[in-house]
Coordinates of C-alpha atoms in Angstrom, one line a residue:
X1 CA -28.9 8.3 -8.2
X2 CA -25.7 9.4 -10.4
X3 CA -24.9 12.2 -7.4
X4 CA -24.9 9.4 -4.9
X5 CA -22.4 7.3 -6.4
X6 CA -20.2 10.4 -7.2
X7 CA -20.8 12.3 -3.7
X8 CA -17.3 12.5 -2.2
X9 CA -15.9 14.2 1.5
X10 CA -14.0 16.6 2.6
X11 CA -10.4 16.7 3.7
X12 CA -11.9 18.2 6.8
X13 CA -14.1 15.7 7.1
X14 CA -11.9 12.8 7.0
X15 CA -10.0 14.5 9.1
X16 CA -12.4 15.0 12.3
X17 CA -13.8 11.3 11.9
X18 CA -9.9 10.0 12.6
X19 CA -10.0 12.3 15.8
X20 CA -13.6 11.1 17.0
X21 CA -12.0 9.1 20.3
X22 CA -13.6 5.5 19.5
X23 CA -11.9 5.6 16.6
X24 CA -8.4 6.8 17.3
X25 CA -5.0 4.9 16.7
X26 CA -2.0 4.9 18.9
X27 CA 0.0 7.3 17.7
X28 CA 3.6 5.5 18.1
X29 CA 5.6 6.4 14.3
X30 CA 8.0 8.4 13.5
X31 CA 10.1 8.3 10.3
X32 CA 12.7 5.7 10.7
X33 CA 9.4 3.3 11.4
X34 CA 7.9 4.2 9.0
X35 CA 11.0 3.6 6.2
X36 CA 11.4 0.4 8.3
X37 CA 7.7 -0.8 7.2
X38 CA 8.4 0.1 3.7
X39 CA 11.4 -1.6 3.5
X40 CA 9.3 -4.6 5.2
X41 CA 6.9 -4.6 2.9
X42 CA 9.0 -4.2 -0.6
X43 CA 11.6 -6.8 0.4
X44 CA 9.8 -9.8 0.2
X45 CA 8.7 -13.0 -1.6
X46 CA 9.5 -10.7 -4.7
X47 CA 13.0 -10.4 -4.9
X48 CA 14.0 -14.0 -3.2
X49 CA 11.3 -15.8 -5.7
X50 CA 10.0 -13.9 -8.7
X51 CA 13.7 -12.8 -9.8
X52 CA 14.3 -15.7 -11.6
X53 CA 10.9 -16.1 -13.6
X54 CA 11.3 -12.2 -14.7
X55 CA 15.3 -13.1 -15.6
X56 CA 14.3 -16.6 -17.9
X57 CA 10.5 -15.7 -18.5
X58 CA 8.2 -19.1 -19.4
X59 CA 8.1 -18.8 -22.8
X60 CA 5.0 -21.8 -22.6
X61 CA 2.9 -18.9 -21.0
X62 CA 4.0 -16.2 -23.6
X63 CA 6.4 -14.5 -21.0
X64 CA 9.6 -13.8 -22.9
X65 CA 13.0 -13.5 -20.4
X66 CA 14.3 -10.4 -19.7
X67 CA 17.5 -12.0 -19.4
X68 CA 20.4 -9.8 -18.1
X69 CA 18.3 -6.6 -18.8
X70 CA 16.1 -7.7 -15.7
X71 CA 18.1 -4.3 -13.9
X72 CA 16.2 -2.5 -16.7
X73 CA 13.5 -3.7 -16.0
X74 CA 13.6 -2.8 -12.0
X75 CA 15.1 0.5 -13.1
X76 CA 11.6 1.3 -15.1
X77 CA 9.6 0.0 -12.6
X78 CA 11.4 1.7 -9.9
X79 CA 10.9 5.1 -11.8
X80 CA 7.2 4.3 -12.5
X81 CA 6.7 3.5 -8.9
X82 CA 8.4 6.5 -8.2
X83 CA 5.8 8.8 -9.8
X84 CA 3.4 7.2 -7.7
X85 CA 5.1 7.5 -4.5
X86 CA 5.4 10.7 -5.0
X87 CA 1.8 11.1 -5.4
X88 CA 1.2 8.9 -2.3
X89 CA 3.3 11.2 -0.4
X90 CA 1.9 14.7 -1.1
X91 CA -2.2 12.7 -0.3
X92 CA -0.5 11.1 2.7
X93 CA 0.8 14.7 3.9
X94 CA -2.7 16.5 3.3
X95 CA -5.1 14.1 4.3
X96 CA -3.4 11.9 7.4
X97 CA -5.8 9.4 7.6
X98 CA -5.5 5.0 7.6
X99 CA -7.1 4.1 4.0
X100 CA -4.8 5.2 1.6
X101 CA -6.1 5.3 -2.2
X102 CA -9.2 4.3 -1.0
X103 CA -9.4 7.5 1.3
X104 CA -7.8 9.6 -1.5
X105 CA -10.5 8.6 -3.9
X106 CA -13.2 9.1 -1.6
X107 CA -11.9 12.7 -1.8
X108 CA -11.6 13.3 -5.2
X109 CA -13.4 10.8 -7.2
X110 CA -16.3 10.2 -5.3
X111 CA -18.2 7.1 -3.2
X112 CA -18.1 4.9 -6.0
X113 CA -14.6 5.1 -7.1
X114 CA -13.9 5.0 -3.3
X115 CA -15.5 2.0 -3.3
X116 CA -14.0 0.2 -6.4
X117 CA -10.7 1.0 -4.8
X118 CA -11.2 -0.5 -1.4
X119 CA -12.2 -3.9 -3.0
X120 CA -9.2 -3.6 -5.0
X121 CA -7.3 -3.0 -2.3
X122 CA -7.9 -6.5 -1.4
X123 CA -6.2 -7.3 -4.2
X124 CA -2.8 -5.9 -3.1
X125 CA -3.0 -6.6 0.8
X126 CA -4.9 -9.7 1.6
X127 CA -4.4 -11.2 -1.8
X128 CA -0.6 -10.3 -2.4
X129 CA -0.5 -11.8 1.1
X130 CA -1.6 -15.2 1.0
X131 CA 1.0 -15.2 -2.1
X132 CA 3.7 -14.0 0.3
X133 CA 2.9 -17.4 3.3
X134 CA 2.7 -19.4 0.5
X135 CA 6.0 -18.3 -0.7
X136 CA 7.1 -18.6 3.2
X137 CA 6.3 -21.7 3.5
X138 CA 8.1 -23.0 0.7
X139 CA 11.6 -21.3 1.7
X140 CA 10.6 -22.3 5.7
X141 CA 10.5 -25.7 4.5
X142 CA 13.6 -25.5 2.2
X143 CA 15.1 -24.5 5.4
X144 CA 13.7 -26.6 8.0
X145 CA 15.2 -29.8 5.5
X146 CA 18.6 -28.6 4.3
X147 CA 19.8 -26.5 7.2
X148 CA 18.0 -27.8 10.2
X149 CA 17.5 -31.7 9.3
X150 CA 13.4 -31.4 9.8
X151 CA 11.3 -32.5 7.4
X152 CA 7.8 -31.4 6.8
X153 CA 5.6 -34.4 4.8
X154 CA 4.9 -33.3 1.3
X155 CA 1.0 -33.4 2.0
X156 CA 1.5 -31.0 4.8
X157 CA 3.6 -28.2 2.5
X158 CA 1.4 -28.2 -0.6
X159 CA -2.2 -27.0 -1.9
X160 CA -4.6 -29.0 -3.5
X161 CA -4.4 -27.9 -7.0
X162 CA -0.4 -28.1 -7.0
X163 CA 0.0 -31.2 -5.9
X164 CA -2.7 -32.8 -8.4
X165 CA -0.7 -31.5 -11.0
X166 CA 0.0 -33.9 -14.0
X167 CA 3.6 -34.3 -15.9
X168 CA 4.2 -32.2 -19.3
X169 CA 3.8 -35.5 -21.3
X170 CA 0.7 -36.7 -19.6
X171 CA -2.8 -35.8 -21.2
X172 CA -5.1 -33.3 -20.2
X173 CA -7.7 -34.7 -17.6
X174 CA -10.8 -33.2 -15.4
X175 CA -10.4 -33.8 -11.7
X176 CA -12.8 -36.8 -11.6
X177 CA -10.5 -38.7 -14.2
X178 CA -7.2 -37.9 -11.8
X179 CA -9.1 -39.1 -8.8
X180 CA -10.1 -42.4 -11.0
X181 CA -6.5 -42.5 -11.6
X182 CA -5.3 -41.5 -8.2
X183 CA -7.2 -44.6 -6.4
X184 CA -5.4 -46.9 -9.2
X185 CA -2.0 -45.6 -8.3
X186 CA -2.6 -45.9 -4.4
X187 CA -4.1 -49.6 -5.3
X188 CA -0.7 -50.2 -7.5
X189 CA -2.9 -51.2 -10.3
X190 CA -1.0 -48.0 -12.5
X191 CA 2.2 -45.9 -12.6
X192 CA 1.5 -42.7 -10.0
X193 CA 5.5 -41.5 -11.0
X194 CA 4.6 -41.3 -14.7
X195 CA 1.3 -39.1 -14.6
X196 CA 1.5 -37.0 -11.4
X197 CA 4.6 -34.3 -11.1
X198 CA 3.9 -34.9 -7.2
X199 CA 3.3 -38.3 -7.1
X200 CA 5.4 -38.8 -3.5
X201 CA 3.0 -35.9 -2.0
X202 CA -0.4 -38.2 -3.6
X203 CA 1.0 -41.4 -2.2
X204 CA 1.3 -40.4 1.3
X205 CA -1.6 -37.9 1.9
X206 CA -4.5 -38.9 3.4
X207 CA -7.8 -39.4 1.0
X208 CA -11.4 -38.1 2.0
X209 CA -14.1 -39.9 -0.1
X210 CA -11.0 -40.7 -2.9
X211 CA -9.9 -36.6 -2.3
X212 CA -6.3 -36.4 -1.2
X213 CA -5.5 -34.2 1.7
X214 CA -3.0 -31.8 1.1
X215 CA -3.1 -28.7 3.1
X216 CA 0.4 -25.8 3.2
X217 CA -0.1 -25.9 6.7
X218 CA 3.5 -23.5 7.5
X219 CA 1.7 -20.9 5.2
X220 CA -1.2 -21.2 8.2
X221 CA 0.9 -20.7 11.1
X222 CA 3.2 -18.2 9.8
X223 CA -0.2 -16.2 9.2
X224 CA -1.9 -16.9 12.2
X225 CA 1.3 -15.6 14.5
X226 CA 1.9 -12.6 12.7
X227 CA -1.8 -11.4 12.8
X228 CA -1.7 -12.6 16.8
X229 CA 1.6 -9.7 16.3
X230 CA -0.9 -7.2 14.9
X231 CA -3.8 -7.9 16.7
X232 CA -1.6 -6.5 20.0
X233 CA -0.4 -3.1 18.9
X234 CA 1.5 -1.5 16.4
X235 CA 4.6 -0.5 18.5
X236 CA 4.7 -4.2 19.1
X237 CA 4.8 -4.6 15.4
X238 CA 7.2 -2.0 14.4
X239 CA 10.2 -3.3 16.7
X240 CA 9.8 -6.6 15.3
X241 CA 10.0 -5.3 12.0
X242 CA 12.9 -3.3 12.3
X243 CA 14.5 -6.2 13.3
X244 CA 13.3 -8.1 10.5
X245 CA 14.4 -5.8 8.0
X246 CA 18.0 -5.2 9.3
X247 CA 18.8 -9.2 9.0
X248 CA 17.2 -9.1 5.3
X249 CA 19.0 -5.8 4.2
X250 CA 22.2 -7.8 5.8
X251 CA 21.8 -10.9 3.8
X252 CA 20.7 -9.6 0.7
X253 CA 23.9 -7.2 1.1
X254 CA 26.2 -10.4 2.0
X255 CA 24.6 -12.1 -1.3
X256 CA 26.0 -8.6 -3.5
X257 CA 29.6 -8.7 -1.8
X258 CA 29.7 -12.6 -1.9
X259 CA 29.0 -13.1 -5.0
X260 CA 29.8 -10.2 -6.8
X261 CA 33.6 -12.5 -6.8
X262 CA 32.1 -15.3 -9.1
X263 CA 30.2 -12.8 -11.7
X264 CA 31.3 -14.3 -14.9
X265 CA 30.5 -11.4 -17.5
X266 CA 29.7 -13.6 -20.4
X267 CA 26.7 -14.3 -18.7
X268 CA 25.5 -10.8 -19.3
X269 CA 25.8 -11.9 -23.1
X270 CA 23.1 -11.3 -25.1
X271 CA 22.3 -8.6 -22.5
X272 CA 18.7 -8.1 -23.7
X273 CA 17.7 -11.6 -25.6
X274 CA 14.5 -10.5 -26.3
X275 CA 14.5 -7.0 -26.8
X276 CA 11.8 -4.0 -25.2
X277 CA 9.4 -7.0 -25.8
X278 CA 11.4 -9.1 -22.8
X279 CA 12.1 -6.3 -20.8
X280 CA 8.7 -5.3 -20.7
X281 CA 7.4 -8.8 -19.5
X282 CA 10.0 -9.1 -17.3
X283 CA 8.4 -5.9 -15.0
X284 CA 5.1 -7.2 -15.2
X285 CA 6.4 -9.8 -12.9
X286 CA 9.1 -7.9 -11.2
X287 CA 6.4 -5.3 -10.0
X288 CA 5.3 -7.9 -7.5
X289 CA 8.7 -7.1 -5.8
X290 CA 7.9 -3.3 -5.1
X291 CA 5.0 -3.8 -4.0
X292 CA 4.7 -2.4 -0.6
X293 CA 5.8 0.9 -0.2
X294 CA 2.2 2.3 -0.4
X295 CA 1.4 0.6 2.8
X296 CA 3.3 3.0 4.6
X297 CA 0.3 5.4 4.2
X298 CA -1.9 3.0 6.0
X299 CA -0.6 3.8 9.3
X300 CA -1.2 7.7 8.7
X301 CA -3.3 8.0 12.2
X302 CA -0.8 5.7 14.2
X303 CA 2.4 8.7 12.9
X304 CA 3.5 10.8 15.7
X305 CA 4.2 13.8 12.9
X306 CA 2.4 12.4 9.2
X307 CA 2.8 15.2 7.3
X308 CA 6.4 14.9 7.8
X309 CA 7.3 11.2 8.3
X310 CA 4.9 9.6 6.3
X311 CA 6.5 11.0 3.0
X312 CA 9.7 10.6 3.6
X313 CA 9.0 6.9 5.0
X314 CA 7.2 6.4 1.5
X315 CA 10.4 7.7 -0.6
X316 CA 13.6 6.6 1.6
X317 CA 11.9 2.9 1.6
X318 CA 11.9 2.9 -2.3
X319 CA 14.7 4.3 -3.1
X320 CA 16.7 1.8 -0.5
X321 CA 15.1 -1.2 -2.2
X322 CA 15.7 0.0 -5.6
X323 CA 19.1 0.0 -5.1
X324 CA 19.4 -3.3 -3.5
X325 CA 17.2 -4.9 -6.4
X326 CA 19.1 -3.4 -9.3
X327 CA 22.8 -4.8 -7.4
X328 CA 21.0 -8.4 -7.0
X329 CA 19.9 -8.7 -10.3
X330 CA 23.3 -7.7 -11.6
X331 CA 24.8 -10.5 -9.2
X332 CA 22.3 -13.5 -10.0
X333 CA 22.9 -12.9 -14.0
X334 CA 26.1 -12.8 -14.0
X335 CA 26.8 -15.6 -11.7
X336 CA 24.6 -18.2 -13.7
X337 CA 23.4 -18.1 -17.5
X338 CA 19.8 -16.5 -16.9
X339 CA 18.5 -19.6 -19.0
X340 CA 19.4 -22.0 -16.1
X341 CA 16.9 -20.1 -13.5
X342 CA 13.8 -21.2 -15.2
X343 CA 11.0 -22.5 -12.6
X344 CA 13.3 -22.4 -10.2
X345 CA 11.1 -21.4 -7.3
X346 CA 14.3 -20.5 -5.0
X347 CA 16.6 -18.8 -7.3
X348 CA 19.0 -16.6 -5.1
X349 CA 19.8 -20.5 -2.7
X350 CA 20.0 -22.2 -5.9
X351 CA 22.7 -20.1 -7.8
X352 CA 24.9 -20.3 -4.8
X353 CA 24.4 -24.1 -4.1
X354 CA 25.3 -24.6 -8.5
X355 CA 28.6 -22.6 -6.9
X356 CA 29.3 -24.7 -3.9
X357 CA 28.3 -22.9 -1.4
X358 CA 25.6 -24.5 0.1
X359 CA 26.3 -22.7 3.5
X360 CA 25.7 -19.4 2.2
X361 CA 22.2 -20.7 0.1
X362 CA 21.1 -21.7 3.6
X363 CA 21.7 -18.0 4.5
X364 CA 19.8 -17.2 1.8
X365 CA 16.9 -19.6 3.0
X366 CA 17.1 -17.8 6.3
X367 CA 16.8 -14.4 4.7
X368 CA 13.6 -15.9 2.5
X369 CA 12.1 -17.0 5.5
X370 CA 12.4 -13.6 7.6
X371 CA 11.7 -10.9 4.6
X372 CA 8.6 -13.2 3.6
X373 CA 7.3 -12.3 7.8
X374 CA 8.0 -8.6 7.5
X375 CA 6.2 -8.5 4.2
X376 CA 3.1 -10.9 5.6
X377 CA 3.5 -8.9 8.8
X378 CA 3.2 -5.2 7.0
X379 CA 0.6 -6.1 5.1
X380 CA -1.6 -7.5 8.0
X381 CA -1.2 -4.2 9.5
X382 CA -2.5 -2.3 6.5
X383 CA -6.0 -4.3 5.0
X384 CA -7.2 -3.9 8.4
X385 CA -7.4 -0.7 8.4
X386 CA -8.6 -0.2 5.4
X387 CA -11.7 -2.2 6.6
X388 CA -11.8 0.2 9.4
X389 CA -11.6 3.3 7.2
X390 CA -14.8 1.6 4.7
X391 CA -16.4 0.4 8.1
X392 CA -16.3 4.7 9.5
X393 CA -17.9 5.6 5.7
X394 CA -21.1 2.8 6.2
X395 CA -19.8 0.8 3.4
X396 CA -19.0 -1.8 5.5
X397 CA -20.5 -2.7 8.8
X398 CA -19.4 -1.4 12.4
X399 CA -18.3 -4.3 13.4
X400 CA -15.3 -4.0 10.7
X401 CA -14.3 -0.7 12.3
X402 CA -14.4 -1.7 16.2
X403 CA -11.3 -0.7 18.1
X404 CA -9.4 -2.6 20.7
X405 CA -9.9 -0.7 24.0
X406 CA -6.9 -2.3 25.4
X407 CA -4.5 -2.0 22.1
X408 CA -5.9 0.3 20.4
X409 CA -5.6 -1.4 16.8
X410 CA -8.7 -2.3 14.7
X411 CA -9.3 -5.9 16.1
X412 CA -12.2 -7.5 14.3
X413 CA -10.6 -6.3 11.3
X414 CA -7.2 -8.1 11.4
X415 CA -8.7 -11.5 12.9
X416 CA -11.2 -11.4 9.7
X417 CA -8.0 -10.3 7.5
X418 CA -6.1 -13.6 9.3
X419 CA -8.9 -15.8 8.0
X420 CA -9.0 -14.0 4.8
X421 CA -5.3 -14.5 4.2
X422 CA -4.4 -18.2 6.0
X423 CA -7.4 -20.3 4.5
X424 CA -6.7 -19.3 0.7
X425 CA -2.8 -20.1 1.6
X426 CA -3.2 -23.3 2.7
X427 CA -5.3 -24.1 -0.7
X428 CA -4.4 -21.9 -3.8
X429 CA -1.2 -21.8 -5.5
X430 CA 1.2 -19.0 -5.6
X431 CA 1.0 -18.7 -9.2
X432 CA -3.0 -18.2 -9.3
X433 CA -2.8 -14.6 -6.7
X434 CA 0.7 -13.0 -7.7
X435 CA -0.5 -11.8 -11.0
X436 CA -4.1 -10.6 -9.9
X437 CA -2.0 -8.8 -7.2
X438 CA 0.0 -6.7 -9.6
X439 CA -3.2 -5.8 -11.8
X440 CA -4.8 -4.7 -8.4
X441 CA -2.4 -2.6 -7.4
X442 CA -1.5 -0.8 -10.7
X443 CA -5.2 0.2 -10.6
X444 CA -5.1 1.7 -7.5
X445 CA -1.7 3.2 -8.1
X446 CA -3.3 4.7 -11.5
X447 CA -5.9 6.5 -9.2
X448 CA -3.8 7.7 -6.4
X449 CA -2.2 9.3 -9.9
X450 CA -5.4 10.8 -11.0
X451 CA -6.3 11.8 -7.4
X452 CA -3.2 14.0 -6.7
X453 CA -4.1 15.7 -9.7
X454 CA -7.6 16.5 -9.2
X455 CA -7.0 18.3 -5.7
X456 CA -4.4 20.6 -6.7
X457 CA -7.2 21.9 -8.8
X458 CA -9.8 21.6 -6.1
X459 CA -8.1 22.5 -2.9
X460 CA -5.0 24.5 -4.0
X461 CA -5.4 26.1 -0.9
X462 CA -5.1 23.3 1.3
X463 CA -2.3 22.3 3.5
X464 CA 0.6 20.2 1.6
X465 CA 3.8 20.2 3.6
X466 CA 4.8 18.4 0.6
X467 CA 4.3 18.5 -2.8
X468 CA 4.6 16.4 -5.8
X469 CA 7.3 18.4 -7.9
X470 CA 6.6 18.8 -12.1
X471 CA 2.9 17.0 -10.5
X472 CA 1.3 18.3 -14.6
X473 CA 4.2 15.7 -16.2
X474 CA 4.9 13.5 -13.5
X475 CA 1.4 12.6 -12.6
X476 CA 0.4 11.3 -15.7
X477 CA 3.7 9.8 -16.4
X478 CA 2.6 7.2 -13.4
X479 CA -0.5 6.5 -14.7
X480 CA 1.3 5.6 -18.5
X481 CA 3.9 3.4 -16.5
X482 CA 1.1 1.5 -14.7
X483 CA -0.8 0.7 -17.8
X484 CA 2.6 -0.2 -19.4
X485 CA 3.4 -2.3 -16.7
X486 CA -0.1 -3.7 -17.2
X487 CA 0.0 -4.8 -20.6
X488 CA 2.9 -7.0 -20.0
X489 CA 0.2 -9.5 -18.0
X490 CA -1.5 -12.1 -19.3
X491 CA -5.5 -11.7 -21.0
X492 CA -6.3 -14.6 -18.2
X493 CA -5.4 -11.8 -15.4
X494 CA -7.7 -8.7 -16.6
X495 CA -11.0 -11.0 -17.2
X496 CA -10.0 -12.6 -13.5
X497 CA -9.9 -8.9 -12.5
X498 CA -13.1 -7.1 -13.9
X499 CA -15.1 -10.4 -12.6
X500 CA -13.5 -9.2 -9.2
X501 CA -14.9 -6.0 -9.7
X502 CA -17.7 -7.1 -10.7
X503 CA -18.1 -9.2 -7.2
X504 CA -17.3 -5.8 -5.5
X505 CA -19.8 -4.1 -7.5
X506 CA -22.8 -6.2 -6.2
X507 CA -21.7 -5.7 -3.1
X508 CA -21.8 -2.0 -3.2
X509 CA -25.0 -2.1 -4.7
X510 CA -26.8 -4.4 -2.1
X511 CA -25.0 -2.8 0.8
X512 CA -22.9 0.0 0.7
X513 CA -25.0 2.4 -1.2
X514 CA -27.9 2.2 1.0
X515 CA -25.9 2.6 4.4
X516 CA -23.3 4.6 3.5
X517 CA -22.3 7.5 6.0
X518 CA -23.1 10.4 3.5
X519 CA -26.7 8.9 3.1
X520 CA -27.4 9.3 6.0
X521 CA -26.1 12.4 6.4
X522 CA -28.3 13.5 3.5
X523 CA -31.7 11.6 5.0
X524 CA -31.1 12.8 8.4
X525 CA -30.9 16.7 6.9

C-alpha cells in the first residue's frame, strides 16, 4: 500500500504521454507569449486592490500596516518568488509537459504528493480566480457609474454574504435573526440604515421565501466570456492578452510618471510604523499580487521551443512586474498618508480622485477592469490543463482530459473550470478566497522547491537547458521564504486549508488510488 501512494514516473514517461496524438496541444508559443501570459497573470486584482490593505493593514484582524515599507515588502516577496521561479524554470525546461508542480511532484515525490498538489492547485487557479471576477466586477462597475453614466443595481453587483453584512455598532446576529429583521425593515416597522452596512442593496433586491437576492452577476459574465476565449484556442488567447497586457503596463506606467509630481515625502514618515512585524504581514497579502508567473509552465506542450521559452517567459515576466510593483508602491505612499487607504477596496482611483483628478482615476478603473481579464483569462487557461494532466494519470476521469478535435485545447476541462470559477463569484466574497489562495500556492511553490532538488540527485544526467544556479542555497532559501510568507496569514486560513486537503484526500482515496494509470500498469503486468 505505502509503494502505491509513493510510486512516481519518469521524465520519459511524461514525456511520451504529451506526444500520444489524442492528447496533443497546438503548439503556437514562443517566448514573447509566453512573458506576455506571465505578465497577464501577475498584474492583476493584486496590485489595483490588495495594495492598500498590505500599505494600512486592518489592525481589527491582527494585520499590522506595512505602511511606506510596503516596497520592502514586494522587494522580499519578489526575491522569495524568485527562488521559486527559478526552480519552476529548470522543471519546466526538463520535463515540458501542461501540469506544472503537480507534474513535477509526480516525478519526484510520488502519486500521493502529486496528488495533494493538484487539489491545491485549485487553490491558486480556480480559487485565486473567482477572487480576481469578483474584484472585476467591482472596478467594472466603478467604471460603468463614474466614467460611463451606467449604473448596475446594488443587488446585481454584490454576494449574498456581503451585502447581509451588519454595521460595526450593530450586535452580533445568526442569519435567521437578520432575515427577522430584514422583513421589518422592508415592512418599515424598523431602521434597515442603522443595522445593515448595505441596507440600499437589501431594500431593492428581490426576496425568495424572506432570502434577498443578490447575485455579482458582472463577476459571471466576465467569466463566462473569457472561458468561451479559452475554450477556442490558445493563439486566440495569446493575442488578446498581449493586448491586454500592453494597455495595463501603459496605465500603471502613466500612474508612476503622473503621479510621481504630487509625492509628498512626509508621507514616507515613519517609513516602517510597525517594524519586521508590519512588513512581514504586509507580504502575506501582497503575495496575492505575484501570483501568476507559475502559470506560464502550464502551457509547456502548447511552446513552440519549451526548454528555451518557457524559462525565460517564467523570469522576464517577474522581473517586469517587480519593477512596476516596487515604483507603484513608492507612488501611492507618498502621494497619500498610508493611514488614509484603509478598506479602501479601489486604492490606486481613489488617491487620484483625493488629488483631483478624477479623469486619470477613471483611467485607473479602465486599467482595473482590463488587468483583472488577463489575470481571469490566464488562469482559465492553466486549471484546465491541469485537469487534463490528472485526467492522462487516472486520477481523474477521461472525460477531464478530452481534447477539442477542432481547437485543440482541453474542452471539458475549461467549461467545468468556467462553472467552477463563475458560480462561487457570484456568491462568496473576495475576502473569504484571497487568503486560501496565497496559502495554496506557497505550498505548491514549497514543493516545486523540494522537487528541483530531488532530481538533480536522481537524474543528474538528464537534459536541463537550464539550470537553477547556487540550486543547494537557493532551493531551500524558497522554501524558508514561503513558510515566512506563510506565517504572516491568519490561524482562520491554515485550518480552512488542511480541511481542503483533507476534502482532496477522500477523494484520492475513493477514486484516484484505485484507477490511477500506474495501477494499472502494475495489474496489467
Amino acid at each position: 500500500m505505502i509503494e502505491k501512494l509513493f510510486r512516481s514516473k519518469s521524465l520519459e514517461t511524461l514525456k511520451a504521454q504529451a506526444e500520444e496524438p489524442e492528447h496533443q496541444l497546438r503548439r503556437n508559443l514562443g517566448t514573447f507569449d509566453l512573458t506576455m501570459f506571465g505578465i497577464g497573470a501577475i498584474i492583476g486584482a493584486g496590485i489595483f486592490s490588495s495594495i492598500g490593505t498590505a500599505a494600512a493593514g486592518h489592525l481589527a484582524d491582527g494585520r499590522l500596516p506595512a505602511g511606506p515599507a510596503l516596497v520592502v515588502s514586494i522587494l522580499l516577496v519578489a526575491v522569495g518568488c524568485g527562488f521559486t521561479a527559478l526552480a519552476y524554470a529548470e522543471l519546466a525546461s526538463m520535463i515540458p509537459v501542461s501540469g506544472s508542480a503537480y507534474t513535477y511532484a509526480y516525478a519526484t515525490l510520488g502519486e500521493l504528493m502529486a496528488w495533494i498538489i493538484g487539489w491545491d492547485l485549485l487553490l491558486e487557479y480556480a480559487v485565486s480566480n473567482v477572487a480576481v471576477a469578483i474584484s472585476w466586477g467591482d472596478y467594472a462597475r466603478s467604471f460603468l457609474a463614474n466614467v460611463l453614466g451606467v449604473h448596475v443595481p446594488g443587488w446585481l453587483a454584490m454576494d449574498p454574504r456581503t451585502a447581509l453584512q451588519l454595521l460595526p455598532a450593530s450586535p452580533p446576529m445568526g442569519l435567521g435573526a437578520k432575515l427577522h429583521l430584514l422583513a421589518q425593515a422592508r415592512a418599515g416597522l424598523a431602521d434597515g440604515g442603522a443595522v445593515f452596512a448595505n441596507w440600499q442593496v437589501l431594500r431593492d433586491a428581490p426576496l425568495v421565501a424572506g432570502f434577498p437576492v443578490t447575485v455579482n452577476l458582472l463577476a459571471v459574465v466576465v467569466t463566462v466570456g473569457v472561458t468561451y476565449l479559452v475554450y477556442l484556442g490558445i493563439r486566440e488567447s495569446a493575442r488578446a492578452n498581449a493586448v491586454m497586457v500592453v494597455l495595463k503596463v501603459l496605465i500603471l506606467a502613466a500612474v508612476v510618471a503622473i503621479g510621481a509630481r504630487f509625492i509628498n515625502p512626509g508621507n514616507w514618515h515613519p517609513f516602517a510604523p510597525h517594524g519586521f512585524g508590519g512588513i512581514q504581514a504586509g507580504a502575506a497579502i501582497i503575495f496575492f499580487a505575484f501570483i501568476g508567473f507559475d502559470a506560464v509552465s502550464t502551457t509547456a506542450e502548447e511552446c513552440r521551443d519549451p526548454g528555451h521559452s518557457l524559462p525565460r517567459g517564467i523570469l522576464l515576466s517577474l522581473g517586469i512586474c517587480t519593477l512596476i510593483y516596487a515604483a507603484v508602491a513608492l507612488v501611492v505612499t507618498g502621494m497619500l498618508k498610508y493611514t488614509d487607504l484603509a478598506g479602501k477596496a479601489d486604492p490606486l482611483a481613489y488617491i487620484f480622485s483625493q488629488n483631483h483628478m478624477n479623469g486619470v482615476a477613471g483611467v485607473i478603473s479602465l486599467g482595473a477592469v482590463i488587468a483583472t481579464t488577463a489575470a481571469l483569462l490566464v488562469y482559465q487557461v492553466g486549471q484546465p490543463r491541469i485537469f487534463m494532466a490528472m485526467s492522462r494519470d487516472g486520477l481523474l476521469g477521461p472525460w477531464f482530459g478530452r481534447v477539442s478535435p477542432r481547437h485543440r485545447t482541453p474542452s471539458n476541462a475549461t467549461l467545468l473550470t468556467g462553472l467552477l470559477v463563475a458560480i462561487p463569484a457570484a456568491l462568496l466574497s473576495i475576502d473569504e478566497v484571497v487568503e486560501l489562495c496565497n496559502i495554496g500556492t506557497l505550498f505548491a511553490f514549497s514543493v516545486v522547491c523540494a522537487a528541483v532538488m530531488i532530481l538533480r540527485k536522481r537524474r543528474p544526467e538528464a537534459v536541463r537547458r537550464f539550470r537553477m544556479p547556487w540550486i543547494w542555497v537557493f532551493a531551500p532559501a524558497g522554501i524558508l521564504a514561503c513558510l515566512w510568507i506563510a506565517k504572516g496569514l491568519p490561524a482562520v486560513t491554515w485550518i480552512r486549508f488542511f480541511a481542503w486537503l483533507g476534502l482532496g484526500l477522500v477523494i484520492y482515496f475513493a477514486y484516484g488510488l484505485r484507477n490511477s494509470a500506474l495501477h494499472t500498469r502494475t495489474e496489467e503486468a
